[in-house]
Coordinates of C-alpha atoms in Angstrom, one line a residue:
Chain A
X29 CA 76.1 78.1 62.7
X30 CA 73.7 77.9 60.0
X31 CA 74.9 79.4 56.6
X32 CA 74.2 83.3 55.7
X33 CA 75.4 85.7 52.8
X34 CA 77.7 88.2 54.0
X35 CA 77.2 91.8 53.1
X36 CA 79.6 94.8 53.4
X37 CA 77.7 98.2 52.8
X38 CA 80.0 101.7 53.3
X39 CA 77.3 103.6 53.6
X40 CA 74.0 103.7 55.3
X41 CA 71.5 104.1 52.8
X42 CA 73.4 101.2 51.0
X43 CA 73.2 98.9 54.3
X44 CA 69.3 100.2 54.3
X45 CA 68.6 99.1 50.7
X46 CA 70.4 95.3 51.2
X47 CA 68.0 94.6 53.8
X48 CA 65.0 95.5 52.2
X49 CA 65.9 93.1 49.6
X50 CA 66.9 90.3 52.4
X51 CA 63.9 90.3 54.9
X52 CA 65.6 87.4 57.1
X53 CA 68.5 89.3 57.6
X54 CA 69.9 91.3 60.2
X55 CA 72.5 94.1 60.4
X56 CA 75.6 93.3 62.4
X57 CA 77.6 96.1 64.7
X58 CA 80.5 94.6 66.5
X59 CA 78.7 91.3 66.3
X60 CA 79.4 90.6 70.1
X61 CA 75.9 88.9 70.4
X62 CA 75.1 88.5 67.1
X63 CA 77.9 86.1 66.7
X64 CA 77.7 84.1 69.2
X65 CA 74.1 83.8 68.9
X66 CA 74.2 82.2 65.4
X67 CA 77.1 80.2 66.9
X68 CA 74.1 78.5 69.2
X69 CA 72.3 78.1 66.4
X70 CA 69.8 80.5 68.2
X71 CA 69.6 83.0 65.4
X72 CA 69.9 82.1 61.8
X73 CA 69.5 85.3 59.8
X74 CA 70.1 84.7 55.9
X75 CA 72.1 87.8 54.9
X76 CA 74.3 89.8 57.6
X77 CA 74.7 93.1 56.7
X78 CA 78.0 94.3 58.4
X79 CA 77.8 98.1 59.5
X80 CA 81.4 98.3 60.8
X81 CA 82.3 99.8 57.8
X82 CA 80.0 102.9 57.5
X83 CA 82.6 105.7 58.0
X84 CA 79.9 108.3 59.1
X85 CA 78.7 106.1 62.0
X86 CA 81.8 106.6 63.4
X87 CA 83.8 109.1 66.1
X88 CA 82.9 111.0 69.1
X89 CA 82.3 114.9 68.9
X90 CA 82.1 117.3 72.3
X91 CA 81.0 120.5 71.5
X92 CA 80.8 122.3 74.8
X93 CA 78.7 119.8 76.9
X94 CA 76.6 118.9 74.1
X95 CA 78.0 115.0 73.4
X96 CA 77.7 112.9 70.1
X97 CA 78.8 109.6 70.1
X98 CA 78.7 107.7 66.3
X99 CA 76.7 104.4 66.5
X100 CA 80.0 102.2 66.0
X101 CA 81.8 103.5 67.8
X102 CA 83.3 100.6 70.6
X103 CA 83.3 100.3 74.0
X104 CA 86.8 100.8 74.4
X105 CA 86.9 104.2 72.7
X106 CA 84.0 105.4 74.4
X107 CA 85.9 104.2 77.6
X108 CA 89.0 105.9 77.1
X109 CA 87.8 109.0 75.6
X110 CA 89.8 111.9 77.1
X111 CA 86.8 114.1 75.4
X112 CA 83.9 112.5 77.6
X113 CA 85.6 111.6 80.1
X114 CA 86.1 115.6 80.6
X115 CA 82.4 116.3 80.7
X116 CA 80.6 113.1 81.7
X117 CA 82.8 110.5 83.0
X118 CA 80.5 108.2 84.2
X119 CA 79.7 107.2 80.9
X120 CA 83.2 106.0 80.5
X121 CA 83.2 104.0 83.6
X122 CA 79.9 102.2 82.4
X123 CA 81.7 101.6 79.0
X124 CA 84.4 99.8 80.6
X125 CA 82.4 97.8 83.0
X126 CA 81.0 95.8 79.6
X127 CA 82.1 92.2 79.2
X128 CA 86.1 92.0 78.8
X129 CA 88.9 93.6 77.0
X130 CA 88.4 91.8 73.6
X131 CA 84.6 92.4 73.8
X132 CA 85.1 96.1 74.1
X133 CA 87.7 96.2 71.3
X134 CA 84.9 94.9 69.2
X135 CA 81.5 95.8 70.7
X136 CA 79.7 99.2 69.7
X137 CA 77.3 101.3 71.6
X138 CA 74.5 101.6 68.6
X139 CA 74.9 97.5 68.8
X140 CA 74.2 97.4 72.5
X141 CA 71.6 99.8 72.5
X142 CA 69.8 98.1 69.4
X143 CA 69.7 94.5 71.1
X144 CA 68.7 96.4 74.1
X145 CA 69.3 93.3 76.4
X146 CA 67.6 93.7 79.6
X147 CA 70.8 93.3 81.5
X148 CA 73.1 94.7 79.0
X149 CA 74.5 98.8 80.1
X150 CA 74.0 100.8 77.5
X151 CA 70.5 100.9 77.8
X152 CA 70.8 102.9 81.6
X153 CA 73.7 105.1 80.4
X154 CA 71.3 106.3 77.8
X155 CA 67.8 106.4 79.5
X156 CA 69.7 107.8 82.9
X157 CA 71.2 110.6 80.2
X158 CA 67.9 111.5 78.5
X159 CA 69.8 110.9 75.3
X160 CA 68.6 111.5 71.8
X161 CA 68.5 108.4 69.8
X162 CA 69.5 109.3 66.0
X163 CA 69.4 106.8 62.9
X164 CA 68.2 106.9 59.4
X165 CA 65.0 108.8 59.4
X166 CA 64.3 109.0 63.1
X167 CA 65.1 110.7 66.2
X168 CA 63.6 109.4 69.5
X169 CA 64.3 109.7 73.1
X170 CA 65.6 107.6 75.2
X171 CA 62.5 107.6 77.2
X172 CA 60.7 106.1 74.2
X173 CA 63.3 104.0 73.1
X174 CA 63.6 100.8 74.8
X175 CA 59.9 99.1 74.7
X176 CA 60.6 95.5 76.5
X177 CA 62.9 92.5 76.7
X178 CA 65.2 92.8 74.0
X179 CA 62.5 95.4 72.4
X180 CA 63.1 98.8 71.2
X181 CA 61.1 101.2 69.3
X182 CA 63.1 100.5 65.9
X183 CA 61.2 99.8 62.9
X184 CA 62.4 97.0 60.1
X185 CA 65.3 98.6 58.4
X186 CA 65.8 101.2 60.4
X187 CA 69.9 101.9 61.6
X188 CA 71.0 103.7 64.7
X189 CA 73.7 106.3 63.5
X190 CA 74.4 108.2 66.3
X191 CA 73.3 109.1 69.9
X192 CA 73.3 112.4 71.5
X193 CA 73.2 114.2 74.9
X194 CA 73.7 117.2 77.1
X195 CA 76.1 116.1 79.8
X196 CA 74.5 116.9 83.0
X197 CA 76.2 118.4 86.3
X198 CA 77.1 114.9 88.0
X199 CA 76.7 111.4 87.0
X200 CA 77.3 107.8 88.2
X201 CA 76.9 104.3 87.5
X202 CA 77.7 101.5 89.7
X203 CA 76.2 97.5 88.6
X204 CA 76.4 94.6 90.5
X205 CA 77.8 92.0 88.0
X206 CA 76.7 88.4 87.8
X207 CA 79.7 86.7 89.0
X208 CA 80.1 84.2 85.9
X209 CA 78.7 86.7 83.3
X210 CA 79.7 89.7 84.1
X211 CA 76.2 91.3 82.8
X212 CA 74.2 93.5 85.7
X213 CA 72.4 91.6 87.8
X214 CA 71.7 95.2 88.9
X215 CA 73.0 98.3 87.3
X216 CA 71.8 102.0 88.3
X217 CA 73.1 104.9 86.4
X218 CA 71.9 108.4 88.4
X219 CA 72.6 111.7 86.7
X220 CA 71.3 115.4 87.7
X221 CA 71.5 118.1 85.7
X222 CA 69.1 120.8 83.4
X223 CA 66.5 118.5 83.2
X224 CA 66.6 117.2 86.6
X225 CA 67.6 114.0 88.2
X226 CA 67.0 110.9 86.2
X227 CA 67.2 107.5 87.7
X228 CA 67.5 104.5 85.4
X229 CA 68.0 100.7 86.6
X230 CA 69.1 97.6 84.1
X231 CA 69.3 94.4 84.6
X232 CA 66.6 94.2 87.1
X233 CA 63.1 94.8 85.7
X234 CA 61.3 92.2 84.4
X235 CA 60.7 94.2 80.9
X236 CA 63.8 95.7 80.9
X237 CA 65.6 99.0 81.6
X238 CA 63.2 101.2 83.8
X239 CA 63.2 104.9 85.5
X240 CA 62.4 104.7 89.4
X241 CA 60.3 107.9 90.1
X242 CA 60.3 107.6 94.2
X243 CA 64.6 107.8 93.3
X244 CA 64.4 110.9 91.2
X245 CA 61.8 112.7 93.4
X246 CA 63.8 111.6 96.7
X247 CA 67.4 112.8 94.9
X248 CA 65.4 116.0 93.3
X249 CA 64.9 116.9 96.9
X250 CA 67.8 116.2 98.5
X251 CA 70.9 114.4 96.1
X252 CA 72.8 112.4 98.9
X253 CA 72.9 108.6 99.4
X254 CA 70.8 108.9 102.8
X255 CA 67.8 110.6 101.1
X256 CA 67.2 107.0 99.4
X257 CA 67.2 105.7 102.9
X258 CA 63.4 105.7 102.7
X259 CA 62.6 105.0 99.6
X260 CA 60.9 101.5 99.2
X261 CA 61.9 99.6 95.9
X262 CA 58.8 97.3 95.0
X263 CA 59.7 93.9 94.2
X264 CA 56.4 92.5 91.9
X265 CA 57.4 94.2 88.9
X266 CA 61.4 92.6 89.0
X267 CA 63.1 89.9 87.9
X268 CA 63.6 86.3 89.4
X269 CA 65.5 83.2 88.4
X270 CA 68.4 81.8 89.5
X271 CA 70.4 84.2 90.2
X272 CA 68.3 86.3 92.6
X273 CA 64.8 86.7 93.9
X274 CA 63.1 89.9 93.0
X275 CA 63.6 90.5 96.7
X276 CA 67.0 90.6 96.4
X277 CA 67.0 92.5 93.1
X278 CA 64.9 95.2 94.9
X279 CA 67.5 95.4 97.6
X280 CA 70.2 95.3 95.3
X281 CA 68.8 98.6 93.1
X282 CA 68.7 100.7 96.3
X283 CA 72.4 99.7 97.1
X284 CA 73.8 100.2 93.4
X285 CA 71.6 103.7 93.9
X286 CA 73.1 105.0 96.6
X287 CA 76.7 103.7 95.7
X288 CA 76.0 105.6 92.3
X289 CA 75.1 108.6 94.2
X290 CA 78.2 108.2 96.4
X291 CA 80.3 108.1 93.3
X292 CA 78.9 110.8 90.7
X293 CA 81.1 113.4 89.5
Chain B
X14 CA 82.1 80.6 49.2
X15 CA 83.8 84.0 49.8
X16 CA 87.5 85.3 49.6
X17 CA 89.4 86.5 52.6
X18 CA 92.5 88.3 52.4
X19 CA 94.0 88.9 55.5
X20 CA 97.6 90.4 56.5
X21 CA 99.1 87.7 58.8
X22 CA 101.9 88.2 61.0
X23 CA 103.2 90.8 58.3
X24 CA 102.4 88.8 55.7
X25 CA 99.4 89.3 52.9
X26 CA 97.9 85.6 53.1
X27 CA 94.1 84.9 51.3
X28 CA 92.4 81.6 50.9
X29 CA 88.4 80.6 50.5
X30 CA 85.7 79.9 52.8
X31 CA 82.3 79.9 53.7
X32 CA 80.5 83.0 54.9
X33 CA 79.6 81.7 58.3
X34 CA 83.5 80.3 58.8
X35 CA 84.5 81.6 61.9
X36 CA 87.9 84.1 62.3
X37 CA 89.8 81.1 64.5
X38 CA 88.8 78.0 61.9
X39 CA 90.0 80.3 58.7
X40 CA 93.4 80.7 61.0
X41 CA 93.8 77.0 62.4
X42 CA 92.0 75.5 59.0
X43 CA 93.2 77.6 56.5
X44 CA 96.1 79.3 57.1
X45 CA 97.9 76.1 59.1
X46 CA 98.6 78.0 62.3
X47 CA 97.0 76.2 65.1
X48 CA 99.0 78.2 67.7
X49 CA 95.8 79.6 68.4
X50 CA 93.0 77.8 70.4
X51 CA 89.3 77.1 70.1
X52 CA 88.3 76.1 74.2
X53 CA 84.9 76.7 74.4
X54 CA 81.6 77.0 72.0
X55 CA 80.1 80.1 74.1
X56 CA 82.7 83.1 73.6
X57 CA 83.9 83.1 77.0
X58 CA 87.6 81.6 77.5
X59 CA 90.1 83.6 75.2
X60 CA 92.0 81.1 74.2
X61 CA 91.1 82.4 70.5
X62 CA 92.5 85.5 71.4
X63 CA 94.5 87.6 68.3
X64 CA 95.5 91.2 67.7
X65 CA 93.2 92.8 64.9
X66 CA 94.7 96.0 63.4
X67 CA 96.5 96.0 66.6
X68 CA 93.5 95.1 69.3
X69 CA 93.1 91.9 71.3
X70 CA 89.8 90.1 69.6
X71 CA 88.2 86.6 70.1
X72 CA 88.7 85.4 66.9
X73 CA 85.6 82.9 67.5
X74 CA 83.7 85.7 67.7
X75 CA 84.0 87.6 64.4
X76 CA 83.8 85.9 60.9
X77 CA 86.7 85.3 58.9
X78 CA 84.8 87.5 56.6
X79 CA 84.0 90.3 58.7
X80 CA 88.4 90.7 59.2
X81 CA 88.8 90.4 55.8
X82 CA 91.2 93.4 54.9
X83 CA 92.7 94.1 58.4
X84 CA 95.8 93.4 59.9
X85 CA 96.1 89.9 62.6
X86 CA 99.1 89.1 64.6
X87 CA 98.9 85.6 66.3
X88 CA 100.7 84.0 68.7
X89 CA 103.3 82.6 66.0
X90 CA 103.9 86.3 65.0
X91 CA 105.5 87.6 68.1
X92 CA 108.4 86.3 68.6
X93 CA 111.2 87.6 66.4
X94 CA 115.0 85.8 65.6
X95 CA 114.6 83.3 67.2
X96 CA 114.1 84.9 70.7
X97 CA 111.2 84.6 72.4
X98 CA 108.8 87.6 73.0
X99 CA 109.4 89.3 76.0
X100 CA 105.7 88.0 77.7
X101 CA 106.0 84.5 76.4
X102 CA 110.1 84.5 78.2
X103 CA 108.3 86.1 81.3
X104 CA 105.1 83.3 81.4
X105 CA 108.2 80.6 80.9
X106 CA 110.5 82.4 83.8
X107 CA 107.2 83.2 86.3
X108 CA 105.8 79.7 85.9
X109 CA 102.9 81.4 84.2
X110 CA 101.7 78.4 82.9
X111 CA 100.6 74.6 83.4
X112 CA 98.8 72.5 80.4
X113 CA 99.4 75.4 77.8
X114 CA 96.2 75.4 76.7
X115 CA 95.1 78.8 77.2
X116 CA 98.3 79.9 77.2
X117 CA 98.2 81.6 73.8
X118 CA 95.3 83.9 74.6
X119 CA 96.8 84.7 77.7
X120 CA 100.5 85.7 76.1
X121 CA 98.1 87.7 73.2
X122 CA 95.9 89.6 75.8
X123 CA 98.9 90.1 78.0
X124 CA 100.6 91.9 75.1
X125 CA 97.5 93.6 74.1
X126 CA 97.1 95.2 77.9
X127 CA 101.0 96.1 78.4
X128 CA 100.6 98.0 75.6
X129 CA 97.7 100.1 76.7
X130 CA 98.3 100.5 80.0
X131 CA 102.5 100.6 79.8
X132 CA 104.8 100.6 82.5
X133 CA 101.2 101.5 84.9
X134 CA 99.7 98.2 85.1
X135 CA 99.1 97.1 88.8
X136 CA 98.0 93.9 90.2
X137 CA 94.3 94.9 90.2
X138 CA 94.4 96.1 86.4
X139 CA 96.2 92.7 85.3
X140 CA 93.4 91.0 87.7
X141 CA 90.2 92.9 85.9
X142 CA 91.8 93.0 82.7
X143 CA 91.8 88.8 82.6
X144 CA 88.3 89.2 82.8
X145 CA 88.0 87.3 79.1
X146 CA 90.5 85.1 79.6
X147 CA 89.3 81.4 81.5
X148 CA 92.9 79.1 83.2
X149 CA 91.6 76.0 84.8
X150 CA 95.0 75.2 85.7
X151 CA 97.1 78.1 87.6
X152 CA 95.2 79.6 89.4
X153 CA 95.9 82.9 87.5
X154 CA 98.4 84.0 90.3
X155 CA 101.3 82.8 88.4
X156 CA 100.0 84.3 85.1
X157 CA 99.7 87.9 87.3
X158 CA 102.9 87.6 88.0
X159 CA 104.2 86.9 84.7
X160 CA 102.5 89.7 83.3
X161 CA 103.6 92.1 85.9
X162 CA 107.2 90.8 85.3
X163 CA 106.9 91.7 81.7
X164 CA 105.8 95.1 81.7
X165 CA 108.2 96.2 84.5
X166 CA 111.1 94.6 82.0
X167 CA 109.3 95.9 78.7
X168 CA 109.0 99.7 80.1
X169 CA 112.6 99.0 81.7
X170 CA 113.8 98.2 78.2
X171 CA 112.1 101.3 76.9
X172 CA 114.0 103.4 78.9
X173 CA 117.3 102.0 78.3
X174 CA 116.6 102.7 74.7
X175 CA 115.9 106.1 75.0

């Protein structure tokens, strides 16, 4: 790892203003990739600004069905919060699908959702929610959120506080994890509810998380597991290496669909 | 160079480092306790496995100065008169282990998951639960057995004392 100045803000603005004045650095949530990263020697930001210690990025509110879920808040506690778990359980299951024990004691959704790895969870919890993305001067929909690979719609500086939904009638999530890694090699998160069905696939596309109309009109019509039976997944815009062809990718998102479906509650 | 004050094992300990010094090389380097284990470079075996404020972390994976203030129990902090922890008795009694290697992470995120999941841990849970925890020796099935073995005697001895 190369050598970077360690930073501990407490509140936002503070975390803000350090990285103005540090333009190689980078904030750091749990640090689950971030950490490892610099251990390869892949990233080498100068300054680390450590947001673990921001108290008002923290907690989990349920007002009714209206969810908020504080940016550093970790994968365990979004896992095994009784709160959620009464309104929108599916997003508990996702939550402990990630990595391992010790990665979800330290990993935090506005982390996860900031990297926006294209095989990472998060990222089809939130776009199959229609979740509001909240930070420091910004509010912007899931929909508009995550741009690419590893993209998102943040701007330099910028610090995701909070995210926010309506929990919707049903909801599932079902991935197909690489078997050394444990990331999706397919993971479809399905909800219906007020504002319809929403479909959202990770870990499959070759810019990242996606929504698959022909799902959401099929489920619209008719939400079962047989009315994706004729739904055709197209292969040219998915990804291929060595662990699958986009062929089998394609297959793979109608199978984690309808065993989504299957299991929504 | 930064200062890290950490409580180990009950007790306040601090020394210096650099900022990039890694949770596991302030423990081994620093504070002289090598019970716990680097086994990889890539964050994926759990050999480096410690309790912070009372939750199973890959200490490879954090910064010595990102835990500076919180609580760590290592492997040497478990035991207590002389008697061996109740997991570490149960991985000696169960066969639970081979070389040793991993053995620490193992005992700490055994510890760490009978404590969540109490006297309701099943084969399956132990299974997915070793999910961040690599053996190339045992198999794992003596490790699930050991683990299993503990919680039934840990939530037995609960009982008794109530």
């Amino acid at each position: 790892m190369y050598a970077a100045n360690y930073h501990r803000p407490s509140t936002v603005e503070e975390a803000a203003q350090i990285l103005a004045g540090a333009p190689e650095g980078k904030y750091v949530a749990g640090g689950m990739t971030m950490i490892p990263t610099m251990k390869q020697r892949l990233a080498a930001p100068s300054d680390i600004i450590d947001l673990r210690h921001i108290e008002s990025m923290k907690g989990i509110t349920v007002d009714g069905r209206k969810v908020r879920i504080g940016a550093a808040t970790t994968h365990a506690e979004v896992a095994s919060s009784a709160a959620i778990k009464a309104v929108c359980p599916a997003l508990c299951h996702l939550a402990g699908l990630i990595g391992d024990p010790h990665v979800r004691h330290m990993g935090t959704i506005g982390g996860s959702i900031a990297n926006n790895d294209p095989a990472a969870d998060y990222p089809a919890g939130m776009l199959g929610l229609g979740t509001t993305i909240i930070g420091n001067g910004f509010q912007i929909a899931a929909d508009d959120f995550f741009t690419g690979l590893f993209e998102t719609a943040l701007m330099d500086g910028q610090i995701i506080t909070a995210i926010e939904f309506e929990a919707p009638e049903t909801a599932g999530y079902e991935k197909f994890p690489n078997p050394a890694s444990r990331y999706a090699m397919t993971g479809v998160f399905v909800s219906k509810g007020a504002n319809g069905v929403r479909v959202a696939v990770t870990g499959a596309g070759s810019s990242g998380v996606f929504r698959h109309g022909g799902m959401e009109t099929a489920l619209a019509a008719n939400w079962s597991p047989a009315a994706l039976d004729a739904v055709s997944v197209d292969a040219s815009d998915l990804l291929s290496d060595l662990h699958g062809s986009a062929e089998y990718r394609a297959n793979l998102v109608k199978v984690m669909a309808k065993r989504a479906v299957a299991a929504a509650r | 160079m930064a200062k890290v004050i950490l409580t180990v094992n009950g007790r306040t300990m601090s020394g210096e480092c650099e900022e990039r010094t890694l949770l596991v090389h302030f423990i081994r380097e620093n504070l002289g306790l090598t019970g716990t284990h680097v086994g990889c470079d890539t964050s994926q075996c759990g050999t480096c496995v410690v309790h912070m404020d009372g939750k199973s972390v890959k200490s490879c994976s954090i910064l010595a100065v990102q835990a500076s203030g919180s609580s760590i129990t290592t492997i040497e902090g478990i035991s207590a008169n002389g008697e061996l922890h109740p997991v570490q008795a149960a991985f000696k009694e169960n066969h639970g282990l081979q070389c040793g290697f991993c053995t620490p992470g193992m005992v700490m995120t055994a510890v760490d998951m009978i404590s969540r999941h109490g006297a309701n841990l099943d084969e399956k849970t132990v299974r997915a639960e070793l999910e961040g925890n690599i053996c190339r020796c045992t198999g794992y099935h003596n490790i699930v057995k050991a683990i299993l073995a503990a919680s039934a005697e840990m939530s037995a001895a609960r009982q008794a004392a109530e």
